[in-house]
Amino acid sequence: MKGRGLEATIVRILREARASKHRRLIVAEGSKAEWVAARCVDAFKAVNKSKPSVLFTYYGGGEARSRVRFLDELDRGSVGSLKFVPYEETESVMGQTFNVLVMDVSENMRPNDLGRLVETVSGGGVIVMLTPSLDDIVSGVKAFHRRLVVHPYREEDLRHLFERRLV
């Protein structure tokens, strides 16, 4: 689904979220993931008639290329506030509320990060996860997984239970 059809679907999802005061999770994969995240920001503004507060989280160890691509795709006039926080510093945003959360999980995904950050999104808000591919989430070995492996087990023994249930 691309272009206008996708944008219409995002608007419909955000209208449902606003009516029920529930959060929605959108997983955006591939080379257009940042474009989808930017469209979610635009859709939130259109549905709620207000500029959203946006939190973008990323793993600081890399170049955070997705952050740059997201900024390129984003109409900055559609945003009330925009905050970039590496996952290592996400405790600093606890207690704050945002309308849109963009989580770059392309380099790593820890369950605690998801649990902590979802609570910063207001009811009717949206969480957008950016990933290279769904297969990468379900079967990829990230830094978090490598820490879990202890002798006599190997990375091949990982079962990715959390990721399969999430997706």
CSV table of C-alpha atoms in Angstrom, one decimal:
chain,number,residue,atom,x,y,z
A,1,MET,CA,0.0,0.0,0.0
A,2,LYS,CA,1.5,3.3,-1.1
A,3,GLY,CA,0.8,7.0,-1.4
A,4,ARG,CA,-2.7,8.2,-0.9
A,5,GLY,CA,-4.1,4.8,0.0
A,6,LEU,CA,-1.6,4.5,2.9
A,7,GLU,CA,-2.2,8.1,4.0
A,8,ALA,CA,-6.0,7.5,4.1
A,9,THR,CA,-5.4,4.3,6.2
A,10,ILE,CA,-3.2,6.2,8.6
A,11,VAL,CA,-5.9,8.9,9.0
A,12,ARG,CA,-8.6,6.2,9.6
A,13,ILE,CA,-6.4,4.5,12.2
A,14,LEU,CA,-5.8,7.8,14.0
A,15,ARG,CA,-9.5,8.7,14.0
A,16,GLU,CA,-10.2,5.4,15.7
A,17,ALA,CA,-7.4,6.0,18.2
A,18,ARG,CA,-8.8,9.5,19.0
A,19,ALA,CA,-12.4,8.2,19.4
A,20,SER,CA,-11.3,5.4,21.7
A,21,LYS,CA,-8.5,7.3,23.4
A,22,HIS,CA,-6.3,4.3,22.8
A,23,ARG,CA,-2.8,4.4,21.4
A,24,ARG,CA,-2.0,2.8,18.0
A,25,LEU,CA,1.2,1.0,17.0
A,26,ILE,CA,2.3,1.2,13.4
A,27,VAL,CA,5.4,-0.8,12.2
A,28,ALA,CA,7.0,0.9,9.2
A,29,GLU,CA,9.5,-1.2,7.4
A,30,GLY,CA,12.0,-0.7,4.5
A,31,SER,CA,13.4,2.3,2.7
A,32,LYS,CA,10.2,4.3,3.1
A,33,ALA,CA,9.8,3.8,6.9
A,34,GLU,CA,10.7,7.4,7.7
A,35,TRP,CA,8.3,8.7,5.1
A,36,VAL,CA,5.5,6.7,6.8
A,37,ALA,CA,6.5,8.1,10.2
A,38,ALA,CA,6.4,11.7,8.8
A,39,ARG,CA,2.9,10.9,7.3
A,40,CYS,CA,1.8,9.8,10.7
A,41,VAL,CA,2.8,13.2,12.1
A,42,ASP,CA,0.9,14.9,9.3
A,43,ALA,CA,-2.2,12.7,9.9
A,44,PHE,CA,-2.2,13.4,13.6
A,45,LYS,CA,-2.2,17.1,12.9
A,46,ALA,CA,-5.1,16.7,10.4
A,47,VAL,CA,-7.2,14.5,12.6
A,48,ASN,CA,-6.7,16.4,15.9
A,49,LYS,CA,-6.5,19.9,14.5
A,50,SER,CA,-3.4,20.6,16.5
A,51,LYS,CA,0.4,20.3,16.1
A,52,PRO,CA,1.6,17.1,17.8
A,53,SER,CA,4.5,16.8,20.2
A,54,VAL,CA,6.9,14.2,18.7
A,55,LEU,CA,9.5,12.1,20.4
A,56,PHE,CA,12.1,10.3,18.2
A,57,THR,CA,14.2,7.7,19.9
A,58,TYR,CA,17.2,6.0,18.4
A,59,TYR,CA,20.3,4.0,19.4
A,60,GLY,CA,23.1,6.6,19.8
A,61,GLY,CA,26.0,4.2,18.8
A,62,GLY,CA,25.3,4.5,15.0
A,63,GLU,CA,25.0,7.4,12.7
A,64,ALA,CA,21.2,7.6,13.3
A,65,ARG,CA,20.7,7.8,9.5
A,66,SER,CA,17.0,7.3,10.1
A,67,ARG,CA,16.8,10.5,12.1
A,68,VAL,CA,18.2,12.5,9.2
A,69,ARG,CA,15.8,10.8,6.7
A,70,PHE,CA,12.9,11.5,9.1
A,71,LEU,CA,13.8,15.2,9.2
A,72,ASP,CA,14.1,15.3,5.4
A,73,GLU,CA,10.5,13.8,5.1
A,74,LEU,CA,9.0,15.9,7.9
A,75,ASP,CA,7.1,19.1,7.3
A,76,ARG,CA,8.5,20.9,10.4
A,77,GLY,CA,5.6,23.3,10.3
A,78,SER,CA,3.3,20.5,11.2
A,79,VAL,CA,5.0,19.8,14.5
A,80,GLY,CA,4.4,21.5,17.9
A,81,SER,CA,7.6,20.1,19.5
A,82,LEU,CA,10.2,17.7,18.4
A,83,LYS,CA,12.6,15.9,20.7
A,84,PHE,CA,15.4,13.5,19.8
A,85,VAL,CA,16.6,11.2,22.5
A,86,PRO,CA,19.0,8.2,22.4
A,87,TYR,CA,17.6,5.1,24.1
A,88,GLU,CA,20.3,5.3,26.7
A,89,GLU,CA,18.7,8.6,27.9
A,90,THR,CA,15.0,7.7,27.7
A,91,GLU,CA,14.6,7.8,31.4
A,92,SER,CA,14.8,11.6,31.1
A,93,VAL,CA,11.5,11.6,29.2
A,94,MET,CA,9.6,9.5,31.7
A,95,GLY,CA,6.7,11.6,33.1
A,96,GLN,CA,6.4,13.6,29.9
A,97,THR,CA,3.6,13.1,27.4
A,98,PHE,CA,3.9,13.1,23.6
A,99,ASN,CA,1.4,12.6,20.8
A,100,VAL,CA,3.7,10.7,18.4
A,101,LEU,CA,6.5,8.4,19.3
A,102,VAL,CA,8.9,7.3,16.6
A,103,MET,CA,11.1,4.4,17.6
A,104,ASP,CA,14.1,3.5,15.4
A,105,VAL,CA,14.6,-0.2,16.2
A,106,SER,CA,16.8,-0.9,13.1
A,107,GLU,CA,19.9,-1.4,15.2
A,108,ASN,CA,18.5,-2.9,18.4
A,109,MET,CA,15.2,-3.5,20.2
A,110,ARG,CA,15.0,-4.1,23.9
A,111,PRO,CA,11.6,-5.0,25.3
A,112,ASN,CA,12.1,-2.6,28.2
A,113,ASP,CA,12.6,0.3,25.8
A,114,LEU,CA,9.2,-0.4,24.3
A,115,GLY,CA,7.5,-0.8,27.6
A,116,ARG,CA,9.0,2.4,29.0
A,117,LEU,CA,8.3,4.6,26.0
A,118,VAL,CA,4.8,3.5,25.1
A,119,GLU,CA,3.7,5.0,28.4
A,120,THR,CA,4.9,8.5,27.3
A,121,VAL,CA,2.3,8.5,24.5
A,122,SER,CA,-1.1,10.1,25.2
A,123,GLY,CA,-4.3,8.3,24.6
A,124,GLY,CA,-5.2,8.7,20.9
A,125,GLY,CA,-1.5,9.0,20.0
A,126,VAL,CA,0.5,6.8,17.8
A,127,ILE,CA,3.8,4.8,18.1
A,128,VAL,CA,5.7,4.3,14.9
A,129,MET,CA,8.5,1.6,14.9
A,130,LEU,CA,11.0,2.0,12.1
A,131,THR,CA,12.7,-1.2,11.0
A,132,PRO,CA,14.6,-2.4,7.9
A,133,SER,CA,12.2,-5.4,7.6
A,134,LEU,CA,9.8,-7.5,9.6
A,135,ASP,CA,12.0,-10.5,9.1
A,136,ASP,CA,14.8,-8.5,10.7
A,137,ILE,CA,12.7,-8.0,13.8
A,138,VAL,CA,11.6,-11.6,14.0
A,139,SER,CA,14.9,-13.3,13.3
A,140,GLY,CA,17.7,-10.8,13.4
A,141,VAL,CA,20.3,-11.0,16.1
A,142,LYS,CA,20.9,-7.6,17.7
A,143,ALA,CA,23.2,-6.4,20.6
A,144,PHE,CA,20.4,-7.1,23.1
A,145,HIS,CA,20.3,-10.8,21.9
A,146,ARG,CA,24.0,-11.2,22.1
A,147,ARG,CA,24.0,-10.2,25.8
A,148,LEU,CA,21.4,-13.0,26.5
A,149,VAL,CA,23.5,-15.8,25.0
A,150,VAL,CA,25.7,-17.7,27.6
A,151,HIS,CA,27.7,-20.8,27.2
A,152,PRO,CA,26.8,-23.5,26.1
A,153,TYR,CA,24.2,-21.7,23.9
A,154,ARG,CA,24.9,-19.9,20.7
A,155,GLU,CA,23.1,-17.1,18.8
A,156,GLU,CA,21.5,-19.8,16.6
A,157,ASP,CA,19.7,-21.1,19.7
A,158,LEU,CA,17.8,-17.8,20.2
A,159,ARG,CA,14.0,-18.3,19.7
A,160,HIS,CA,12.9,-14.6,19.4
A,161,LEU,CA,9.7,-15.2,21.4
A,162,PHE,CA,9.1,-11.5,22.2
A,163,GLU,CA,9.7,-10.4,18.7
A,164,ARG,CA,7.4,-13.0,17.1
A,165,ARG,CA,4.6,-12.1,19.6
A,166,LEU,CA,5.1,-8.4,18.9
A,167,VAL,CA,4.8,-8.7,15.2
